[in-house]
């Protein structure tokens, strides 16, 4: 359970808890499940997990060097780092991820954003596989507040602009304008551009948010 204003230490503890829960959920997947397309549609389930390992093992200096080598193309950078973390088999990819569960390495930026990385990508993995796991509401609330405050890894603040977002299961509330209500997780995933989560939201602002989630 995170405090209303979580510290860096408590945010990292939440990151570790979410990584651990995801690793547990992924034990025993079949080859077909590992190859299934994730909600992050460029990548398979295994590739998203490798991406999470890359984020947990790339510090600021290495990130800058990688981005320079990629000529600041984030897709090139991400694909190169993902390839480094992907094992010869999905089991090896999972073992690599497990070894990084307690890592506090991150490229740069607020810790809540890296908690968001794990929360969002965990759902990118779980939903296509039909896995039920969800983070505690307090954990997702910290991510939702961070996403509403700034665009960082995703254009979340832009997605929420001019809308009133209201969580039905926790204290998260932000903005003014057309109402969008739903669980904190659904609101967070929609802010992260996952349009399928708009099906779990209600209110006159849902159509606006859904349009902003649509691929360009």
PDB file of N, CA and C in Angstrom, residues 58-110:
ATOM      1  N   UNK A  58      19.382  -0.486 -17.863  1.00  0.00           N
ATOM      2  CA  UNK A  58      19.994   0.589 -18.646  1.00  0.00           C
ATOM      3  C   UNK A  58      19.992   1.880 -17.837  1.00  0.00           C
ATOM      4  N   UNK A  59      21.162   2.286 -17.384  1.00  0.00           N
ATOM      5  CA  UNK A  59      21.285   3.533 -16.632  1.00  0.00           C
ATOM      6  C   UNK A  59      21.349   4.743 -17.549  1.00  0.00           C
ATOM      7  N   UNK A  60      21.462   5.918 -16.948  1.00  0.00           N
ATOM      8  CA  UNK A  60      21.394   7.166 -17.705  1.00  0.00           C
ATOM      9  C   UNK A  60      22.476   7.261 -18.775  1.00  0.00           C
ATOM     10  N   UNK A  61      23.734   6.983 -18.417  1.00  0.00           N
ATOM     11  CA  UNK A  61      24.840   7.136 -19.370  1.00  0.00           C
ATOM     12  C   UNK A  61      24.668   6.176 -20.540  1.00  0.00           C
ATOM     13  N   UNK A  62      24.347   4.911 -20.227  1.00  0.00           N
ATOM     14  CA  UNK A  62      24.169   3.926 -21.299  1.00  0.00           C
ATOM     15  C   UNK A  62      22.971   4.277 -22.175  1.00  0.00           C
ATOM     16  N   UNK A  63      21.916   4.797 -21.559  1.00  0.00           N
ATOM     17  CA  UNK A  63      20.743   5.208 -22.318  1.00  0.00           C
ATOM     18  C   UNK A  63      21.107   6.319 -23.307  1.00  0.00           C
ATOM     19  N   UNK A  64      21.871   7.312 -22.834  1.00  0.00           N
ATOM     20  CA  UNK A  64      22.266   8.418 -23.705  1.00  0.00           C
ATOM     21  C   UNK A  64      23.127   7.925 -24.866  1.00  0.00           C
ATOM     22  N   UNK A  65      24.071   7.024 -24.564  1.00  0.00           N
ATOM     23  CA  UNK A  65      24.912   6.479 -25.628  1.00  0.00           C
ATOM     24  C   UNK A  65      24.085   5.695 -26.640  1.00  0.00           C
ATOM     25  N   UNK A  66      23.137   4.924 -26.132  1.00  0.00           N
ATOM     26  CA  UNK A  66      22.280   4.132 -27.009  1.00  0.00           C
ATOM     27  C   UNK A  66      21.418   5.029 -27.893  1.00  0.00           C
ATOM     28  N   UNK A  67      20.871   6.086 -27.310  1.00  0.00           N
ATOM     29  CA  UNK A  67      20.041   6.997 -28.092  1.00  0.00           C
ATOM     30  C   UNK A  67      20.870   7.733 -29.143  1.00  0.00           C
ATOM     31  N   UNK A  68      22.096   8.115 -28.795  1.00  0.00           N
ATOM     32  CA  UNK A  68      22.974   8.748 -29.777  1.00  0.00           C
ATOM     33  C   UNK A  68      23.256   7.793 -30.932  1.00  0.00           C
ATOM     34  N   UNK A  69      23.553   6.532 -30.596  1.00  0.00           N
ATOM     35  CA  UNK A  69      23.830   5.539 -31.633  1.00  0.00           C
ATOM     36  C   UNK A  69      22.611   5.298 -32.515  1.00  0.00           C
ATOM     37  N   UNK A  70      21.424   5.460 -31.931  1.00  0.00           N
ATOM     38  CA  UNK A  70      20.176   5.278 -32.682  1.00  0.00           C
ATOM     39  C   UNK A  70      19.705   6.574 -33.333  1.00  0.00           C
ATOM     40  N   UNK A  71      20.531   7.626 -33.252  1.00  0.00           N
ATOM     41  CA  UNK A  71      20.185   8.939 -33.794  1.00  0.00           C
ATOM     42  C   UNK A  71      18.862   9.439 -33.222  1.00  0.00           C
ATOM     43  N   UNK A  72      18.673   9.154 -31.941  1.00  0.00           N
ATOM     44  CA  UNK A  72      17.516   9.586 -31.161  1.00  0.00           C
ATOM     45  C   UNK A  72      16.195   9.063 -31.719  1.00  0.00           C
ATOM     46  N   UNK A  73      16.270   7.919 -32.379  1.00  0.00           N
ATOM     47  CA  UNK A  73      15.062   7.214 -32.805  1.00  0.00           C
ATOM     48  C   UNK A  73      14.715   6.217 -31.704  1.00  0.00           C
ATOM     49  N   UNK A  74      13.643   6.460 -30.920  1.00  0.00           N
ATOM     50  CA  UNK A  74      13.355   5.589 -29.779  1.00  0.00           C
ATOM     51  C   UNK A  74      13.026   4.159 -30.185  1.00  0.00           C
ATOM     52  N   UNK A  75      12.437   3.954 -31.369  1.00  0.00           N
ATOM     53  CA  UNK A  75      12.127   2.589 -31.795  1.00  0.00           C
ATOM     54  C   UNK A  75      13.403   1.787 -32.036  1.00  0.00           C
ATOM     55  N   UNK A  76      14.383   2.421 -32.682  1.00  0.00           N
ATOM     56  CA  UNK A  76      15.660   1.746 -32.914  1.00  0.00           C
ATOM     57  C   UNK A  76      16.344   1.443 -31.591  1.00  0.00           C
ATOM     58  N   UNK A  77      16.374   2.437 -30.720  1.00  0.00           N
ATOM     59  CA  UNK A  77      16.980   2.247 -29.389  1.00  0.00           C
ATOM     60  C   UNK A  77      16.299   1.096 -28.647  1.00  0.00           C
ATOM     61  N   UNK A  78      14.982   1.122 -28.576  1.00  0.00           N
ATOM     62  CA  UNK A  78      14.251   0.094 -27.828  1.00  0.00           C
ATOM     63  C   UNK A  78      14.469  -1.298 -28.417  1.00  0.00           C
ATOM     64  N   UNK A  79      14.451  -1.398 -29.729  1.00  0.00           N
ATOM     65  CA  UNK A  79      14.618  -2.718 -30.353  1.00  0.00           C
ATOM     66  C   UNK A  79      16.019  -3.275 -30.106  1.00  0.00           C
ATOM     67  N   UNK A  80      17.028  -2.425 -30.109  1.00  0.00           N
ATOM     68  CA  UNK A  80      18.391  -2.890 -29.846  1.00  0.00           C
ATOM     69  C   UNK A  80      18.542  -3.376 -28.411  1.00  0.00           C
ATOM     70  N   UNK A  81      18.019  -2.621 -27.467  1.00  0.00           N
ATOM     71  CA  UNK A  81      18.137  -3.019 -26.062  1.00  0.00           C
ATOM     72  C   UNK A  81      17.296  -4.273 -25.787  1.00  0.00           C
ATOM     73  N   UNK A  82      16.128  -4.360 -26.432  1.00  0.00           N
ATOM     74  CA  UNK A  82      15.280  -5.544 -26.282  1.00  0.00           C
ATOM     75  C   UNK A  82      16.031  -6.790 -26.761  1.00  0.00           C
ATOM     76  N   UNK A  83      16.678  -6.684 -27.907  1.00  0.00           N
ATOM     77  CA  UNK A  83      17.402  -7.829 -28.461  1.00  0.00           C
ATOM     78  C   UNK A  83      18.498  -8.302 -27.508  1.00  0.00           C
ATOM     79  N   UNK A  84      19.125  -7.373 -26.796  1.00  0.00           N
ATOM     80  CA  UNK A  84      20.153  -7.741 -25.818  1.00  0.00           C
ATOM     81  C   UNK A  84      19.590  -8.576 -24.683  1.00  0.00           C
ATOM     82  N   UNK A  85      18.359  -8.285 -24.284  1.00  0.00           N
ATOM     83  CA  UNK A  85      17.774  -8.916 -23.108  1.00  0.00           C
ATOM     84  C   UNK A  85      16.968 -10.166 -23.425  1.00  0.00           C
ATOM     85  N   UNK A  86      16.734 -10.411 -24.686  1.00  0.00           N
ATOM     86  CA  UNK A  86      15.962 -11.592 -25.077  1.00  0.00           C
ATOM     87  C   UNK A  86      16.880 -12.814 -25.084  1.00  0.00           C
ATOM     88  N   UNK A  87      16.468 -13.854 -24.399  1.00  0.00           N
ATOM     89  CA  UNK A  87      17.283 -15.059 -24.308  1.00  0.00           C
ATOM     90  C   UNK A  87      17.119 -15.966 -25.514  1.00  0.00           C
ATOM     91  N   UNK A  88      17.880 -17.069 -25.517  1.00  0.00           N
ATOM     92  CA  UNK A  88      17.755 -18.040 -26.607  1.00  0.00           C
ATOM     93  C   UNK A  88      16.391 -18.708 -26.595  1.00  0.00           C
ATOM     94  N   UNK A  89      15.796 -18.761 -25.419  1.00  0.00           N
ATOM     95  CA  UNK A  89      14.461 -19.333 -25.262  1.00  0.00           C
ATOM     96  C   UNK A  89      13.636 -18.383 -24.400  1.00  0.00           C
ATOM     97  N   UNK A  90      12.305 -18.491 -24.457  1.00  0.00           N
ATOM     98  CA  UNK A  90      11.489 -17.671 -23.559  1.00  0.00           C
ATOM     99  C   UNK A  90      11.817 -17.895 -22.088  1.00  0.00           C
ATOM    100  N   UNK A  91      12.163 -19.127 -21.713  1.00  0.00           N
ATOM    101  CA  UNK A  91      12.525 -19.398 -20.316  1.00  0.00           C
ATOM    102  C   UNK A  91      13.756 -18.601 -19.918  1.00  0.00           C
ATOM    103  N   UNK A  92      14.713 -18.469 -20.837  1.00  0.00           N
ATOM    104  CA  UNK A  92      15.913 -17.684 -20.549  1.00  0.00           C
ATOM    105  C   UNK A  92      15.571 -16.202 -20.443  1.00  0.00           C
ATOM    106  N   UNK A  93      14.642 -15.742 -21.265  1.00  0.00           N
ATOM    107  CA  UNK A  93      14.197 -14.341 -21.170  1.00  0.00           C
ATOM    108  C   UNK A  93      13.551 -14.081 -19.818  1.00  0.00           C
ATOM    109  N   UNK A  94      12.740 -15.035 -19.354  1.00  0.00           N
ATOM    110  CA  UNK A  94      12.103 -14.897 -18.047  1.00  0.00           C
ATOM    111  C   UNK A  94      13.137 -14.937 -16.927  1.00  0.00           C
ATOM    112  N   UNK A  95      14.131 -15.810 -17.041  1.00  0.00           N
ATOM    113  CA  UNK A  95      15.183 -15.876 -16.022  1.00  0.00           C
ATOM    114  C   UNK A  95      15.926 -14.550 -15.936  1.00  0.00           C
ATOM    115  N   UNK A  96      16.190 -13.941 -17.084  1.00  0.00           N
ATOM    116  CA  UNK A  96      16.862 -12.635 -17.089  1.00  0.00           C
ATOM    117  C   UNK A  96      16.006 -11.595 -16.373  1.00  0.00           C
ATOM    118  N   UNK A  97      14.720 -11.597 -16.658  1.00  0.00           N
ATOM    119  CA  UNK A  97      13.816 -10.654 -15.994  1.00  0.00           C
ATOM    120  C   UNK A  97      13.809 -10.890 -14.488  1.00  0.00           C
ATOM    121  N   UNK A  98      13.741 -12.142 -14.073  1.00  0.00           N
ATOM    122  CA  UNK A  98      13.740 -12.457 -12.643  1.00  0.00           C
ATOM    123  C   UNK A  98      15.000 -11.918 -11.958  1.00  0.00           C
ATOM    124  N   UNK A  99      16.125 -11.969 -12.635  1.00  0.00           N
ATOM    125  CA  UNK A  99      17.383 -11.510 -12.036  1.00  0.00           C
ATOM    126  C   UNK A  99      17.390  -9.999 -11.808  1.00  0.00           C
ATOM    127  N   UNK A 100      16.449  -9.296 -12.416  1.00  0.00           N
ATOM    128  CA  UNK A 100      16.404  -7.831 -12.329  1.00  0.00           C
ATOM    129  C   UNK A 100      15.242  -7.328 -11.483  1.00  0.00           C
ATOM    130  N   UNK A 101      14.552  -8.223 -10.805  1.00  0.00           N
ATOM    131  CA  UNK A 101      13.359  -7.828 -10.051  1.00  0.00           C
ATOM    132  C   UNK A 101      13.665  -6.711  -9.064  1.00  0.00           C
ATOM    133  N   UNK A 102      14.778  -6.778  -8.363  1.00  0.00           N
ATOM    134  CA  UNK A 102      15.083  -5.775  -7.332  1.00  0.00           C
ATOM    135  C   UNK A 102      15.989  -4.661  -7.834  1.00  0.00           C
ATOM    136  N   UNK A 103      16.179  -4.576  -9.140  1.00  0.00           N
ATOM    137  CA  UNK A 103      17.013  -3.509  -9.692  1.00  0.00           C
ATOM    138  C   UNK A 103      16.375  -2.141  -9.461  1.00  0.00           C
ATOM    139  N   UNK A 104      17.221  -1.146  -9.194  1.00  0.00           N
ATOM    140  CA  UNK A 104      16.765   0.244  -9.121  1.00  0.00           C
ATOM    141  C   UNK A 104      17.425   1.074 -10.221  1.00  0.00           C
ATOM    142  N   UNK A 105      17.920   0.399 -11.245  1.00  0.00           N
ATOM    143  CA  UNK A 105      18.500   1.081 -12.400  1.00  0.00           C
ATOM    144  C   UNK A 105      17.379   1.575 -13.305  1.00  0.00           C
ATOM    145  N   UNK A 106      17.543   2.793 -13.816  1.00  0.00           N
ATOM    146  CA  UNK A 106      16.584   3.350 -14.761  1.00  0.00           C
ATOM    147  C   UNK A 106      17.301   4.416 -15.580  1.00  0.00           C
ATOM    148  N   UNK A 107      16.871   4.648 -16.812  1.00  0.00           N
ATOM    149  CA  UNK A 107      17.552   5.630 -17.647  1.00  0.00           C
ATOM    150  C   UNK A 107      17.551   7.041 -17.061  1.00  0.00           C
ATOM    151  N   UNK A 108      16.406   7.594 -16.815  1.00  0.00           N
ATOM    152  CA  UNK A 108      16.269   8.927 -16.227  1.00  0.00           C
ATOM    153  C   UNK A 108      14.791   9.192 -16.038  1.00  0.00           C
ATOM    154  N   UNK A 109      14.493  10.257 -15.290  1.00  0.00           N
ATOM    155  CA  UNK A 109      13.094  10.617 -15.114  1.00  0.00           C
ATOM    156  C   UNK A 109      12.543  10.178 -13.774  1.00  0.00           C
ATOM    157  N   UNK A 110      11.296  10.537 -13.480  1.00  0.00           N
ATOM    158  CA  UNK A 110      10.688  10.251 -12.177  1.00  0.00           C
ATOM    159  C   UNK A 110      10.467   8.752 -11.961  1.00  0.00           C
TER     160      UNK A 110
END
